């Protein structure tokens, strides 16, 4: 199994300059061959592939000496990224989806990264440092023991100016949790982040809403600074750090909850929500984005695969909120989202809207697995 370890690194000034040069060279190679592929198709109606661009890259490095100052595998990874972007574009065209033609990379993008391939022993994890190609040993906060064989290392810089390295390893053995026959259904919401079929309620902390006033104040300060000035850069970093803080709060909560669910239950049933359609409702779009249901589902998916659990995804059109979990009667009155509790007109059972939906999701999810 492949597994990625992400650590923060602390490069010195020379190493930071080398990282920035690598960012620039990878960006130049990506944009250069994107322009070449575009012009070739417009003039000759031919599509260049990765191998033709890789062969031409050898000649380009001979003419531009500064391209030879950075890691060669990083430039090849930039070509791989470009080829993947074109493959995704062609796939969307065949499926009659929104194409999304590859775009040129900008140096104004605050998030930059490059990927180095492991060749021999050029990438090593030491006690308090990481050895990377063209950079040597970089001070690193190694918070977890790295297992398996190293495939690659991705160096990145976030908008607040912090540097990280992601080590991709293969042949990693992950120990499964003890076997569990229990099952749980989860109903995602805005008033409560998640309501379980056993009655447990996970509150929605609304981290973005808590920091909204401070974010607005920092953004006003940023808008008043002169473009290109040092004070504007400091104000931009303050805004980026606040966004980073909100994201870290949200990620920490979801990671703990998803790990707890996977450890405790052998089968987890969730609903396939159409989030892209739901955020079109401008009254709830901000709250839905702050909840991050899609990210939470992805965490459940890969953790269930790691630890040998079952994840059952119920169809988005299943009327989980409208069905009585006791007798199965459908009552369309719960289409009104303001209804938090209701009484079944058939059997007279009293229901909490979210808990009843979670029970129905559990029943439907188990039937899909059966």
JSON list of N, CA and C in Angstrom, two decimals, residues 111-142:
[
{"chain": "A", "resi": 111, "resn": "UNK", "atom": "N", "xyz": [0.58, 29.24, -3.64]},
{"chain": "A", "resi": 111, "resn": "UNK", "atom": "CA", "xyz": [0.90, 27.84, -3.34]},
{"chain": "A", "resi": 111, "resn": "UNK", "atom": "C", "xyz": [1.75, 27.29, -4.48]},
{"chain": "A", "resi": 112, "resn": "UNK", "atom": "N", "xyz": [2.99, 26.96, -4.20]},
{"chain": "A", "resi": 112, "resn": "UNK", "atom": "CA", "xyz": [3.93, 26.44, -5.19]},
{"chain": "A", "resi": 112, "resn": "UNK", "atom": "C", "xyz": [4.43, 25.08, -4.72]},
{"chain": "A", "resi": 113, "resn": "UNK", "atom": "N", "xyz": [4.76, 24.21, -5.68]},
{"chain": "A", "resi": 113, "resn": "UNK", "atom": "CA", "xyz": [5.29, 22.89, -5.31]},
{"chain": "A", "resi": 113, "resn": "UNK", "atom": "C", "xyz": [6.05, 22.30, -6.49]},
{"chain": "A", "resi": 114, "resn": "UNK", "atom": "N", "xyz": [6.89, 21.33, -6.19]},
{"chain": "A", "resi": 114, "resn": "UNK", "atom": "CA", "xyz": [7.55, 20.52, -7.22]},
{"chain": "A", "resi": 114, "resn": "UNK", "atom": "C", "xyz": [7.79, 19.14, -6.64]},
{"chain": "A", "resi": 115, "resn": "UNK", "atom": "N", "xyz": [7.94, 18.16, -7.54]},
{"chain": "A", "resi": 115, "resn": "UNK", "atom": "CA", "xyz": [8.05, 16.77, -7.14]},
{"chain": "A", "resi": 115, "resn": "UNK", "atom": "C", "xyz": [9.37, 16.20, -7.62]},
{"chain": "A", "resi": 116, "resn": "UNK", "atom": "N", "xyz": [10.13, 15.58, -6.71]},
{"chain": "A", "resi": 116, "resn": "UNK", "atom": "CA", "xyz": [11.40, 14.94, -7.05]},
{"chain": "A", "resi": 116, "resn": "UNK", "atom": "C", "xyz": [11.25, 13.43, -6.93]},
{"chain": "A", "resi": 117, "resn": "UNK", "atom": "N", "xyz": [11.75, 12.72, -7.92]},
{"chain": "A", "resi": 117, "resn": "UNK", "atom": "CA", "xyz": [11.68, 11.26, -7.91]},
{"chain": "A", "resi": 117, "resn": "UNK", "atom": "C", "xyz": [12.88, 10.69, -7.15]},
{"chain": "A", "resi": 118, "resn": "UNK", "atom": "N", "xyz": [12.62, 9.62, -6.41]},
{"chain": "A", "resi": 118, "resn": "UNK", "atom": "CA", "xyz": [13.70, 8.98, -5.66]},
{"chain": "A", "resi": 118, "resn": "UNK", "atom": "C", "xyz": [14.49, 8.07, -6.59]},
{"chain": "A", "resi": 119, "resn": "UNK", "atom": "N", "xyz": [15.77, 8.36, -6.73]},
{"chain": "A", "resi": 119, "resn": "UNK", "atom": "CA", "xyz": [16.67, 7.56, -7.56]},
{"chain": "A", "resi": 119, "resn": "UNK", "atom": "C", "xyz": [17.81, 7.10, -6.66]},
{"chain": "A", "resi": 120, "resn": "UNK", "atom": "N", "xyz": [17.85, 5.81, -6.38]},
{"chain": "A", "resi": 120, "resn": "UNK", "atom": "CA", "xyz": [18.87, 5.30, -5.47]},
{"chain": "A", "resi": 120, "resn": "UNK", "atom": "C", "xyz": [18.59, 5.75, -4.04]},
{"chain": "A", "resi": 121, "resn": "UNK", "atom": "N", "xyz": [19.54, 6.50, -3.49]},
{"chain": "A", "resi": 121, "resn": "UNK", "atom": "CA", "xyz": [19.41, 6.97, -2.10]},
{"chain": "A", "resi": 121, "resn": "UNK", "atom": "C", "xyz": [19.50, 8.49, -2.03]},
{"chain": "A", "resi": 122, "resn": "UNK", "atom": "N", "xyz": [18.99, 9.18, -3.07]},
{"chain": "A", "resi": 122, "resn": "UNK", "atom": "CA", "xyz": [19.09, 10.64, -3.06]},
{"chain": "A", "resi": 122, "resn": "UNK", "atom": "C", "xyz": [18.05, 11.29, -2.13]},
{"chain": "A", "resi": 123, "resn": "UNK", "atom": "N", "xyz": [17.06, 10.51, -1.64]},
{"chain": "A", "resi": 123, "resn": "UNK", "atom": "CA", "xyz": [16.08, 11.01, -0.68]},
{"chain": "A", "resi": 123, "resn": "UNK", "atom": "C", "xyz": [16.17, 10.13, 0.57]},
{"chain": "A", "resi": 124, "resn": "UNK", "atom": "N", "xyz": [16.48, 10.76, 1.69]},
{"chain": "A", "resi": 124, "resn": "UNK", "atom": "CA", "xyz": [16.61, 10.03, 2.95]},
{"chain": "A", "resi": 124, "resn": "UNK", "atom": "C", "xyz": [15.88, 10.77, 4.06]},
{"chain": "A", "resi": 125, "resn": "UNK", "atom": "N", "xyz": [15.36, 9.99, 5.02]},
{"chain": "A", "resi": 125, "resn": "UNK", "atom": "CA", "xyz": [14.74, 10.54, 6.22]},
{"chain": "A", "resi": 125, "resn": "UNK", "atom": "C", "xyz": [15.67, 10.27, 7.39]},
{"chain": "A", "resi": 126, "resn": "UNK", "atom": "N", "xyz": [16.18, 11.34, 8.00]},
{"chain": "A", "resi": 126, "resn": "UNK", "atom": "CA", "xyz": [17.07, 11.22, 9.15]},
{"chain": "A", "resi": 126, "resn": "UNK", "atom": "C", "xyz": [16.31, 11.59, 10.43]},
{"chain": "A", "resi": 127, "resn": "UNK", "atom": "N", "xyz": [17.02, 11.65, 11.54]},
{"chain": "A", "resi": 127, "resn": "UNK", "atom": "CA", "xyz": [16.35, 11.90, 12.82]},
{"chain": "A", "resi": 127, "resn": "UNK", "atom": "C", "xyz": [15.67, 13.27, 12.85]},
{"chain": "A", "resi": 128, "resn": "UNK", "atom": "N", "xyz": [16.44, 14.31, 12.52]},
{"chain": "A", "resi": 128, "resn": "UNK", "atom": "CA", "xyz": [15.88, 15.66, 12.58]},
{"chain": "A", "resi": 128, "resn": "UNK", "atom": "C", "xyz": [16.08, 16.42, 11.28]},
{"chain": "A", "resi": 129, "resn": "UNK", "atom": "N", "xyz": [16.23, 15.68, 10.20]},
{"chain": "A", "resi": 129, "resn": "UNK", "atom": "CA", "xyz": [16.44, 16.32, 8.91]},
{"chain": "A", "resi": 129, "resn": "UNK", "atom": "C", "xyz": [16.00, 15.40, 7.79]},
{"chain": "A", "resi": 130, "resn": "UNK", "atom": "N", "xyz": [15.90, 15.97, 6.59]},
{"chain": "A", "resi": 130, "resn": "UNK", "atom": "CA", "xyz": [15.54, 15.23, 5.38]},
{"chain": "A", "resi": 130, "resn": "UNK", "atom": "C", "xyz": [16.56, 15.58, 4.32]},
{"chain": "A", "resi": 131, "resn": "UNK", "atom": "N", "xyz": [17.06, 14.57, 3.62]},
{"chain": "A", "resi": 131, "resn": "UNK", "atom": "CA", "xyz": [18.01, 14.79, 2.53]},
{"chain": "A", "resi": 131, "resn": "UNK", "atom": "C", "xyz": [17.25, 14.76, 1.21]},
{"chain": "A", "resi": 132, "resn": "UNK", "atom": "N", "xyz": [17.36, 15.85, 0.44]},
{"chain": "A", "resi": 132, "resn": "UNK", "atom": "CA", "xyz": [16.65, 15.99, -0.83]},
{"chain": "A", "resi": 132, "resn": "UNK", "atom": "C", "xyz": [17.64, 16.34, -1.94]},
{"chain": "A", "resi": 133, "resn": "UNK", "atom": "N", "xyz": [17.33, 15.97, -3.21]},
{"chain": "A", "resi": 133, "resn": "UNK", "atom": "CA", "xyz": [18.23, 16.27, -4.33]},
{"chain": "A", "resi": 133, "resn": "UNK", "atom": "C", "xyz": [18.47, 17.78, -4.48]},
{"chain": "A", "resi": 134, "resn": "UNK", "atom": "N", "xyz": [19.70, 18.15, -4.71]},
{"chain": "A", "resi": 134, "resn": "UNK", "atom": "CA", "xyz": [20.14, 19.52, -4.93]},
{"chain": "A", "resi": 134, "resn": "UNK", "atom": "C", "xyz": [20.02, 20.42, -3.69]},
{"chain": "A", "resi": 135, "resn": "UNK", "atom": "N", "xyz": [19.47, 19.89, -2.61]},
{"chain": "A", "resi": 135, "resn": "UNK", "atom": "CA", "xyz": [19.28, 20.69, -1.40]},
{"chain": "A", "resi": 135, "resn": "UNK", "atom": "C", "xyz": [20.12, 20.20, -0.24]},
{"chain": "A", "resi": 136, "resn": "UNK", "atom": "N", "xyz": [20.47, 18.93, -0.24]},
{"chain": "A", "resi": 136, "resn": "UNK", "atom": "CA", "xyz": [21.21, 18.37, 0.87]},
{"chain": "A", "resi": 136, "resn": "UNK", "atom": "C", "xyz": [20.31, 18.13, 2.07]},
{"chain": "A", "resi": 137, "resn": "UNK", "atom": "N", "xyz": [20.87, 18.23, 3.26]},
{"chain": "A", "resi": 137, "resn": "UNK", "atom": "CA", "xyz": [20.12, 17.98, 4.48]},
{"chain": "A", "resi": 137, "resn": "UNK", "atom": "C", "xyz": [19.38, 19.25, 4.90]},
{"chain": "A", "resi": 138, "resn": "UNK", "atom": "N", "xyz": [18.07, 19.12, 5.09]},
{"chain": "A", "resi": 138, "resn": "UNK", "atom": "CA", "xyz": [17.23, 20.23, 5.51]},
{"chain": "A", "resi": 138, "resn": "UNK", "atom": "C", "xyz": [16.65, 19.91, 6.88]},
{"chain": "A", "resi": 139, "resn": "UNK", "atom": "N", "xyz": [16.68, 20.88, 7.75]},
{"chain": "A", "resi": 139, "resn": "UNK", "atom": "CA", "xyz": [16.08, 20.70, 9.07]},
{"chain": "A", "resi": 139, "resn": "UNK", "atom": "C", "xyz": [14.60, 20.39, 8.93]},
{"chain": "A", "resi": 140, "resn": "UNK", "atom": "N", "xyz": [14.15, 19.35, 9.63]},
{"chain": "A", "resi": 140, "resn": "UNK", "atom": "CA", "xyz": [12.79, 18.86, 9.44]},
{"chain": "A", "resi": 140, "resn": "UNK", "atom": "C", "xyz": [12.23, 18.38, 10.77]},
{"chain": "A", "resi": 141, "resn": "UNK", "atom": "N", "xyz": [10.94, 18.58, 10.95]},
{"chain": "A", "resi": 141, "resn": "UNK", "atom": "CA", "xyz": [10.25, 18.08, 12.14]},
{"chain": "A", "resi": 141, "resn": "UNK", "atom": "C", "xyz": [9.63, 16.72, 11.79]},
{"chain": "A", "resi": 142, "resn": "UNK", "atom": "N", "xyz": [10.38, 15.65, 12.00]},
{"chain": "A", "resi": 142, "resn": "UNK", "atom": "CA", "xyz": [9.92, 14.30, 11.68]},
{"chain": "A", "resi": 142, "resn": "UNK", "atom": "C", "xyz": [9.05, 13.81, 12.84]}
]
